[in-house]
Coordinates of C-alpha atoms in Angstrom, one line a residue:
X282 CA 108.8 102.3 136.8
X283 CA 112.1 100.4 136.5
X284 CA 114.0 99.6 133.8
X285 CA 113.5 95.8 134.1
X286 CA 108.9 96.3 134.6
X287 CA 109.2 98.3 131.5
X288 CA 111.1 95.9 129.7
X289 CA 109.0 92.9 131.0
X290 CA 105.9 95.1 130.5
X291 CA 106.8 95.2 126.4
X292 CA 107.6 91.6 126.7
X293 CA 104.2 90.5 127.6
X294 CA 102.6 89.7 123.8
X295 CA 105.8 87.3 123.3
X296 CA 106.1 85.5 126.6
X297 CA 104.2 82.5 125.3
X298 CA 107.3 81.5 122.8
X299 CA 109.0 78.8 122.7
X300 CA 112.5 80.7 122.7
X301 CA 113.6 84.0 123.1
X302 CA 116.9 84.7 120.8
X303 CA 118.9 87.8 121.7
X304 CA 120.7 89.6 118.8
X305 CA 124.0 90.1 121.2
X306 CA 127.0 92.3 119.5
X307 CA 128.5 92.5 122.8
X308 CA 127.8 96.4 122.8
X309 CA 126.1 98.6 125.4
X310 CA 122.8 98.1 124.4
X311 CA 122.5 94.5 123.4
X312 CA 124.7 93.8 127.0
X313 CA 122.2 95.3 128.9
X314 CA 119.1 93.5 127.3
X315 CA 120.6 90.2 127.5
X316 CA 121.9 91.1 131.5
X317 CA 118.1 92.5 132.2
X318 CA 116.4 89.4 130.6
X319 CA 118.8 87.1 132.8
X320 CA 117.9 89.3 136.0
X321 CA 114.2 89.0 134.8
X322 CA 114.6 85.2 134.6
X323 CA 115.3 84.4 137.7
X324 CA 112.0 85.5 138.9
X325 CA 109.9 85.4 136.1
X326 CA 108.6 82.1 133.9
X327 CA 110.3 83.1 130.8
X328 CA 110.9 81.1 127.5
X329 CA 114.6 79.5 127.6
X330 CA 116.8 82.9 126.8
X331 CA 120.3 82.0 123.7
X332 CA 122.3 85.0 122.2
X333 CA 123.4 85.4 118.8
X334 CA 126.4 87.0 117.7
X335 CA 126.9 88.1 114.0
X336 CA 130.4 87.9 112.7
X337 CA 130.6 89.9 109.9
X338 CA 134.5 90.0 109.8
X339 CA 134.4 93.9 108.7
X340 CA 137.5 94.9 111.0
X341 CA 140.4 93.4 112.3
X342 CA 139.3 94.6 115.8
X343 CA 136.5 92.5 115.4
X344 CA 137.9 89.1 115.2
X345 CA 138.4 89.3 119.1
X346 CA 134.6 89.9 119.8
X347 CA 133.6 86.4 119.5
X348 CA 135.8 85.2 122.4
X349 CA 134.4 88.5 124.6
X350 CA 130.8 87.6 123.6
X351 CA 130.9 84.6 124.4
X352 CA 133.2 85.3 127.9
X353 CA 129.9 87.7 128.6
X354 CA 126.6 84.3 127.9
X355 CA 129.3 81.7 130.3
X356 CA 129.1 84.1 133.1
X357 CA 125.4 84.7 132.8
X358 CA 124.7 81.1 132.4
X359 CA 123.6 81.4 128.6
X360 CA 124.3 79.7 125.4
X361 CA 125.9 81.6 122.4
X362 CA 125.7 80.6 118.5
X363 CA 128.1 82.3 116.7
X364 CA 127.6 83.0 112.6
X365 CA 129.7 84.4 110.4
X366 CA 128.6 86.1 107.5
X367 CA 129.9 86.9 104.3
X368 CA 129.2 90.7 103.2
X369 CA 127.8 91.6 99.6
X370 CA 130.0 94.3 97.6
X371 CA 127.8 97.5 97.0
X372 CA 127.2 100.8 97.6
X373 CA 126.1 100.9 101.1
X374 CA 128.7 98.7 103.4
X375 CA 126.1 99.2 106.0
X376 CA 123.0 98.2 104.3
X377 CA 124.6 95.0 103.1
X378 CA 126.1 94.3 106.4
X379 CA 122.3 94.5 108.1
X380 CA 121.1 92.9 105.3
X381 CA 123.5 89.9 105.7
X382 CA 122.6 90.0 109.6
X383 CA 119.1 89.7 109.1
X384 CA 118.8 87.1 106.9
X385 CA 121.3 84.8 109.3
X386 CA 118.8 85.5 112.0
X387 CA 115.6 84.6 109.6
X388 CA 117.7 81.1 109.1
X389 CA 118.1 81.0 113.2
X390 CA 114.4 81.3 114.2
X391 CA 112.1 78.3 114.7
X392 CA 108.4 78.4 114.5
X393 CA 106.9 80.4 116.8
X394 CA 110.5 82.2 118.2
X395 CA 110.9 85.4 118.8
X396 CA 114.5 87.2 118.2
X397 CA 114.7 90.2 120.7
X398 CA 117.1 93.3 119.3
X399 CA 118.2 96.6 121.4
X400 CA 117.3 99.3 119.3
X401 CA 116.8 102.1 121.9
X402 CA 114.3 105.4 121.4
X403 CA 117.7 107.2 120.4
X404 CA 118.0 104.9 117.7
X405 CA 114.4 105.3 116.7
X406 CA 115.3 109.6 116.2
X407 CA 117.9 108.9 114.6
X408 CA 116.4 106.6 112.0
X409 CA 113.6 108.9 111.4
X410 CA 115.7 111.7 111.1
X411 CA 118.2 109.7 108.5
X412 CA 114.5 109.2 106.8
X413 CA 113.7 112.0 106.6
X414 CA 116.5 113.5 105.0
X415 CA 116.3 110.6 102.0
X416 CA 113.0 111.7 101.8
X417 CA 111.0 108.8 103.1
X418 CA 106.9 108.3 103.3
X419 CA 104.6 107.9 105.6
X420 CA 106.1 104.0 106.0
X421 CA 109.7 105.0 106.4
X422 CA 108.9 108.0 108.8
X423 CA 107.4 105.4 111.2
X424 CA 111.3 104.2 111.3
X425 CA 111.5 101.6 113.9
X426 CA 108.4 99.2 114.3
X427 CA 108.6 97.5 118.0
X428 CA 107.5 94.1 116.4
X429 CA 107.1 92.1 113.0
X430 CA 107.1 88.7 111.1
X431 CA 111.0 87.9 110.9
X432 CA 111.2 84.5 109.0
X433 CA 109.3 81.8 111.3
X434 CA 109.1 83.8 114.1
X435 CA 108.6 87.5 115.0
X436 CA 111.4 90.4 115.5
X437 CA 110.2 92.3 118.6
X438 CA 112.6 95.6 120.0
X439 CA 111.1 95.9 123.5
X440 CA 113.7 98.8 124.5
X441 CA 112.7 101.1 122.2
X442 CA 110.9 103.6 125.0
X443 CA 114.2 103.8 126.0
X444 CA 116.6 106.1 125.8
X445 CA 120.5 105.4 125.4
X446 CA 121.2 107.4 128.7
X447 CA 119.1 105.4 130.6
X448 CA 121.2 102.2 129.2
X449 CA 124.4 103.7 130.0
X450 CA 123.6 104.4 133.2
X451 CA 122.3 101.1 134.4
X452 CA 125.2 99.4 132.5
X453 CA 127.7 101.3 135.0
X454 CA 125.3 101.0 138.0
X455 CA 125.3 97.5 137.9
X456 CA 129.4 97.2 136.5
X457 CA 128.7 95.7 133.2
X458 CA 131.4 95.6 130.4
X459 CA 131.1 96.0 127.1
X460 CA 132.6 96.3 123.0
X461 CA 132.8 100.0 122.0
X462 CA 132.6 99.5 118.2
X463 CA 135.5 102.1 116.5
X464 CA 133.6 102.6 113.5
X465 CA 130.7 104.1 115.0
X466 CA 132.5 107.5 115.4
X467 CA 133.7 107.0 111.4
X468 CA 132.0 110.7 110.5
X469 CA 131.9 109.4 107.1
X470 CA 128.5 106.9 107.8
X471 CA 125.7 109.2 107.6
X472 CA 124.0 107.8 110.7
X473 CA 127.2 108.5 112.7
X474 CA 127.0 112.2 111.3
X475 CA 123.8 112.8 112.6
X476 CA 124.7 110.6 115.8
X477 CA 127.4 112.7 116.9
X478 CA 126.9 116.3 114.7
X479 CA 123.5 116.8 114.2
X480 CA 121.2 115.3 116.7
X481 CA 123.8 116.6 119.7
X482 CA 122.8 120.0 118.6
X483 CA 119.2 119.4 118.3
X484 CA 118.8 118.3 121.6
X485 CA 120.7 121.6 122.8
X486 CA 117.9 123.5 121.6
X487 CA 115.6 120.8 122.3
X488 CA 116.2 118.2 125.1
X489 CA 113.8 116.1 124.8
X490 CA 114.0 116.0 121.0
X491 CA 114.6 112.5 120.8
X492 CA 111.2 111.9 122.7
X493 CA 109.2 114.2 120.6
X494 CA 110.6 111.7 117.6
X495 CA 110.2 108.9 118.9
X496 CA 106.2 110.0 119.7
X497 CA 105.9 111.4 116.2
X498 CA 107.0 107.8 114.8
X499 CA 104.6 106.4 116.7
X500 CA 101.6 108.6 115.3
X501 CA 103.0 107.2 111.3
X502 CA 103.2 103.5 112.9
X503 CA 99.2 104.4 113.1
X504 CA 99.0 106.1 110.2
X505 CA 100.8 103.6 107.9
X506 CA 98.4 100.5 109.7
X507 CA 95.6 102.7 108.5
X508 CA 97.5 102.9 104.6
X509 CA 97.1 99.6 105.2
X510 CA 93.6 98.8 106.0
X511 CA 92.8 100.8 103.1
X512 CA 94.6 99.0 100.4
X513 CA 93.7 96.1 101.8
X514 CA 89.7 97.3 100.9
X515 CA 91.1 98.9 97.8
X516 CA 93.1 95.1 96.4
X517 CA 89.8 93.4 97.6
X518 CA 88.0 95.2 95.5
X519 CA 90.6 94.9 92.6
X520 CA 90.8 91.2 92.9
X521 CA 88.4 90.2 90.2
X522 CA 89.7 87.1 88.1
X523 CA 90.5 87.3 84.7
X524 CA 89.4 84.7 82.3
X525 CA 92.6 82.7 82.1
X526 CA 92.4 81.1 85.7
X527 CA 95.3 79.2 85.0
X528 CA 97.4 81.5 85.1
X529 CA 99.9 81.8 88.1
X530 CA 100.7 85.6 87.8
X531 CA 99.7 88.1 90.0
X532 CA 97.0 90.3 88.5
X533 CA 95.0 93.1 89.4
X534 CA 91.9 94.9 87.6
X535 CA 92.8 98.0 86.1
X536 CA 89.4 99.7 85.6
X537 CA 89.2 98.9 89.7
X538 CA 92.3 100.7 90.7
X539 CA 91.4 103.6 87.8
X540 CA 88.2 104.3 89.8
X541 CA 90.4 105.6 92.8
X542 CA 92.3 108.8 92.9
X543 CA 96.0 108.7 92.0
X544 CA 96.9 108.8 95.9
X545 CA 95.2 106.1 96.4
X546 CA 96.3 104.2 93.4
X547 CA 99.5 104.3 94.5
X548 CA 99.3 103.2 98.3
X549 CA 97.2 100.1 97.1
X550 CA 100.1 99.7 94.2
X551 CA 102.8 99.9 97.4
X552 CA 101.5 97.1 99.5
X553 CA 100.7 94.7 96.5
X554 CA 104.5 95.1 95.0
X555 CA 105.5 94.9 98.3
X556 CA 106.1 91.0 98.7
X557 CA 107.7 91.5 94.9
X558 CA 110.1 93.9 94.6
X559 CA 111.8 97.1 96.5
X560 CA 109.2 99.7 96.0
X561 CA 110.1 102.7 93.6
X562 CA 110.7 105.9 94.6
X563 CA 108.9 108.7 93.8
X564 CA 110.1 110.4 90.3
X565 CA 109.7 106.6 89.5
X566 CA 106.3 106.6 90.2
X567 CA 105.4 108.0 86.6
X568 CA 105.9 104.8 85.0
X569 CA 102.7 103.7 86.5
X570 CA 101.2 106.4 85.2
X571 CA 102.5 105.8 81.8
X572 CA 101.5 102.5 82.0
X573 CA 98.0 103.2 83.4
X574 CA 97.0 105.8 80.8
X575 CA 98.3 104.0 77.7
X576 CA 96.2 103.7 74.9
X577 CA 93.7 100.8 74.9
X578 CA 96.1 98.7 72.2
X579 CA 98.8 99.7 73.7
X580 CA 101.4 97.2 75.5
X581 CA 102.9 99.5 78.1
X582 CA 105.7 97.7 80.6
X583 CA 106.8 99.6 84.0
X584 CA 110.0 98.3 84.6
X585 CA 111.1 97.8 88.7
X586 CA 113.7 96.3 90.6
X587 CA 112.6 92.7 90.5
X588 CA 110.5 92.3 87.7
X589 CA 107.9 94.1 85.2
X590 CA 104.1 95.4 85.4
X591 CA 102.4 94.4 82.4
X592 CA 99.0 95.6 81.1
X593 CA 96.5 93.3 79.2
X594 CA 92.8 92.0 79.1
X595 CA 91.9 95.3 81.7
X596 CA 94.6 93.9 84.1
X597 CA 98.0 94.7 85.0
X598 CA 100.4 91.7 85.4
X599 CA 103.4 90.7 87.6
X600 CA 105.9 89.4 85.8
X601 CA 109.5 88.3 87.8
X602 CA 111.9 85.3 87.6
X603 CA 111.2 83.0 84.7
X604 CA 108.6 85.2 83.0
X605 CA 111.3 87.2 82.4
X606 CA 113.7 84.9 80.2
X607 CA 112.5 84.1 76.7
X608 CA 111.4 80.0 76.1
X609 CA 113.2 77.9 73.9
X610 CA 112.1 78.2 70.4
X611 CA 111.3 74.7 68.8
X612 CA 111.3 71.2 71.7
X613 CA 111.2 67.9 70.2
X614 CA 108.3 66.3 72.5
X615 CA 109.9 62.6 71.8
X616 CA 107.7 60.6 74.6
X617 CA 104.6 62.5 74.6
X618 CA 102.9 60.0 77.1
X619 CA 105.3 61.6 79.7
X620 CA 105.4 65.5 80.7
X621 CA 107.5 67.6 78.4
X622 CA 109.5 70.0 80.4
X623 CA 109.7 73.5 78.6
X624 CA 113.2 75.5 79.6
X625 CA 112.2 78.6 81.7
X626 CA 108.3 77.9 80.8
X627 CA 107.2 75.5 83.1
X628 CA 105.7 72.1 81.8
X629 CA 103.6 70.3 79.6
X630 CA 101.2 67.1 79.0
X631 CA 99.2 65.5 76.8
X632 CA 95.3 64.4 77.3
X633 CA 93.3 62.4 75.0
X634 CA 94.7 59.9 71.7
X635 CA 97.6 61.2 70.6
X636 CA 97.6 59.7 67.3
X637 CA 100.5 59.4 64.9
X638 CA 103.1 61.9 63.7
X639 CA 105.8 63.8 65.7
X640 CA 104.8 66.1 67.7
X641 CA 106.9 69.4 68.3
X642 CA 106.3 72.4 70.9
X643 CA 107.0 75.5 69.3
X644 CA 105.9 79.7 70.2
X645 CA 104.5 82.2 68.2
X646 CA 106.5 83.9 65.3
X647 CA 103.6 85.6 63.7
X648 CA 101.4 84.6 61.0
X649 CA 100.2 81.2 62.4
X650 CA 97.1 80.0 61.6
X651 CA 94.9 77.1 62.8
X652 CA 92.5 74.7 61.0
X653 CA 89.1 74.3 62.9
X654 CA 86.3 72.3 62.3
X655 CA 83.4 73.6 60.8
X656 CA 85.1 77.4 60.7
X657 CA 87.9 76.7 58.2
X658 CA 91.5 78.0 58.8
X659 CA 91.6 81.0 61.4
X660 CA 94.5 83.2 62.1
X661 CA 95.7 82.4 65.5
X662 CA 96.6 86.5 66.7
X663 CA 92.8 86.7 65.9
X664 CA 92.0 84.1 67.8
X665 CA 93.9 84.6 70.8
X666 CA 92.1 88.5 70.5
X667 CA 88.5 86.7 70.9
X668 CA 89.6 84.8 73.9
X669 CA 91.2 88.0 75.6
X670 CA 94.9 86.2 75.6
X671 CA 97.2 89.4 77.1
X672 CA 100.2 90.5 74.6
X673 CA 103.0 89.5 77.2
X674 CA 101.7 85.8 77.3
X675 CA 101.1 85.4 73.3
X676 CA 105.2 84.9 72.7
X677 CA 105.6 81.7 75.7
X678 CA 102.1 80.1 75.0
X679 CA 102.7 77.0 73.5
X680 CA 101.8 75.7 70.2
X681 CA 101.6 72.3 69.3
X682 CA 102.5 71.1 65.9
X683 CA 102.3 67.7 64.0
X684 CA 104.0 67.7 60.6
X685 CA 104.6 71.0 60.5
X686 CA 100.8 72.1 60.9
X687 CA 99.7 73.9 64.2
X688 CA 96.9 71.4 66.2
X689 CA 96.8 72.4 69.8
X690 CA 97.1 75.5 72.1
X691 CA 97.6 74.9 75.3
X692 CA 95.3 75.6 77.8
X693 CA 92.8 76.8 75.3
X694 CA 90.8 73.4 74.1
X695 CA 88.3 75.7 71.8
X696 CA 91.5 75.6 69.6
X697 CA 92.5 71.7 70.2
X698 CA 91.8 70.4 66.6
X699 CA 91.8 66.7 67.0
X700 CA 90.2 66.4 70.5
X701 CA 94.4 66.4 71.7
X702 CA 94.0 68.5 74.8
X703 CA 97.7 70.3 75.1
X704 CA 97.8 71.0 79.1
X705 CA 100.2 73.6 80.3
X706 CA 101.6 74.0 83.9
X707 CA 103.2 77.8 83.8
X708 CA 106.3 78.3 86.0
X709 CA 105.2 80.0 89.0
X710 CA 106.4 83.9 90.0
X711 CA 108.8 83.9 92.8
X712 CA 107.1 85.0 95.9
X713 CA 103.8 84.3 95.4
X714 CA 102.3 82.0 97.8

């Protein structure tokens, strides 16, 4: 089969798009995608076909590969945007530099487009390989995935049955130009190192090493789908609400996920962080079993890249972003027929007769207590144990207070004292939908 049915074949699921957006460096592999899908075009109802070129301004040699890029998409009849990106300091140039790339692209896509890279099979060996060194799971052994959700729109690679040779060769059959990058024979990247050390030996031994790889990352791509389905049973069955439905934290039941082995703790723990934070690796992995085995009055906190894992009221919690920073301690609620916003703790309002008096929002200290009808005066940390309030939410709950005496806790109208319903909108944790 040639190289352009193979390429149209893995084409197929995205042909219904509205656009197709080629990630175009002006190399040999992105130059021969973009000169294949214009050859394809001209026979073939495609969506309308634009390139994007990522400046990251990395090299001085680089600053002329705009003009050449876009010399390349006037002769082929197709439009360019060119973005320049600044580059984060850190210790990976390279991560930062594809992280930087891929979040201009996420910007680029529309609903519905599709954003077609040239990662090649050679690539896909040598990112398992790179992997597998760092000591990657089952998910980062499957390197490579042909297609995913990128933004709006999907990321699909259909050239990845395809092996750099092959590219090469077509791109001198058919007289095609194109940007040879200087840093990719820099020894000191270690994807270069294996690039032009490692894997040439392999294949000596091996020819057809690159193959076998690319194959093997294809079985984890099937294994890590089936991780999935799993957790996905496993957080269904962990999804039990606690009491306090109002609150906008992610939670999971802890007496669910103790029922499964710690293997299986773990991978449903992987794909619920997952949307959070960057997953820990594995020596971190014992602070979830510190955190899981705690002592029943314990407050245990497994601290990860983004934010903490919390245990309380036979949950564990997600806490990021603002349930991170401590609330003001004392706000003056001067027009109390209008919501009180609370610094870094979301909102508040009032429901029912407010009465006379100032009227103050203050948090827990320790050693308040509250007046209730018919029971006499109760010690609020008591109180807040009967109605299974966790520990990490006890110290931002807020506490109303007229003339110094406590009246109202929000969200909890068993302890409103003077029928003065205190109604709290918590700030929301970043990332959840």
């Amino acid at each position: 089969m040639s190289l352009e049915s193979r390429l149209l074949e893995a084409l197929q699921p995205c042909r219904g798009a509205p656009r197709w957006h080629v990630a175009f460096s002006g190399g040999l592999d992105s130059t021969v995608l973009l000169y294949l899908l214009v050859q394809l075009s001209a026979r073939e109802k495609l969506p309308p076909i634009g390139a994007i070129h990522i400046h990251h301004g990395l090299q001085t040699v680089a600053d002329g590969w705009p003009a050449r890029c876009r010399s390349v998409c006037e002769q082929l009849g197709v439009e360019l945007q060119i973005i320049s990106v600044q580059i984060a300091a850190g210790p990976s140039l390279e991560r930062a530099a594809r992280e930087a790339r891929y979040a201009a692209f996420t910007e680029i896509l529309g609903q519905g487009e599709t954003l077609l890279t040239a990662q090649h099979r050679d690539d896909q060996a040598e990112t398992m390989l790179f992997r597998l060194l760092r000591g990657a799971g089952v998910l980062g052994l499957a390197s490579i995935p042909a297609d995913r959700a990128l933004g709006a729109g999907r990321l699909v690679r259909p050239l990845l049955g395809v092996g750099r040779d092959e590219l090469e060769a077509y791109a001198r059959e058919q007289g095609l130009d194109w940007i040879e990058d200087p840093s990719n024979q820099c020894l000191d990247h270690s994807r270069n190192y294996l690039r032009h050390q490692v894997l040439p030996v392999i294949r000596q031994r091996w020819p057809r090493a690159s193959v076998s790889m690319a194959r093997a990352a294809a079985h984890l791509g099937e294994a890590q789908a089936l991780l999935g389905e799993l957790a996905a049973v496993d957080l269904q069955a962990a999804q039990a609400r606690p009491s306090l439905q109002w609150l906008p934290i992610p939670s999971l039941s802890l007496h669910s996920l103790k029922a499964l082995g710690p293997a299986r703790q773990r991978n449903a723990l992987r794909h619920w962080l997952g949307p959070f934070t960057t997953l820990p690796d594995t020596d971190h992995w014992a602070g979830w079993d510190a955190l899981r085995d705690a002592a029943a009055d314990a407050a245990p906190i497994w601290r990860l890249a983004t934010g903490e894992l919390h245990r309380g009221d036979g949950y564990i919690w997600w806490l990021s972003g603002p349930w991170l920073a401590a609330p003001a301690d004392i706000v003056e609620w001067l027009q109390p027929d209008m919501n009180l916003p609370l610094p870094n703790n979301g909102s508040l309002r009032l429901a029912g007769d407010r009465g006379a008096g100032d009227l103050q929002v203050r948090y827990r200290q320790g050693g308040e207590s509250l007046r209730l009808p018919g029971r006499g005066k109760r010690d609020l940390k008591r109180l807040l144990n009967e109605v299974g309030v966790p520990v990490f939410l006890r110290s931002r709950l807020p506490l109303l207070y007229r003339d110094d005496e406590l009246i109202a806790v929000a969200n909890l109208p068993q302890f409103d004292t003077e029928g003065l319903s205190l109604i709290w909108k918590p700030p929301v944790t970043p990332g959840l939908s």
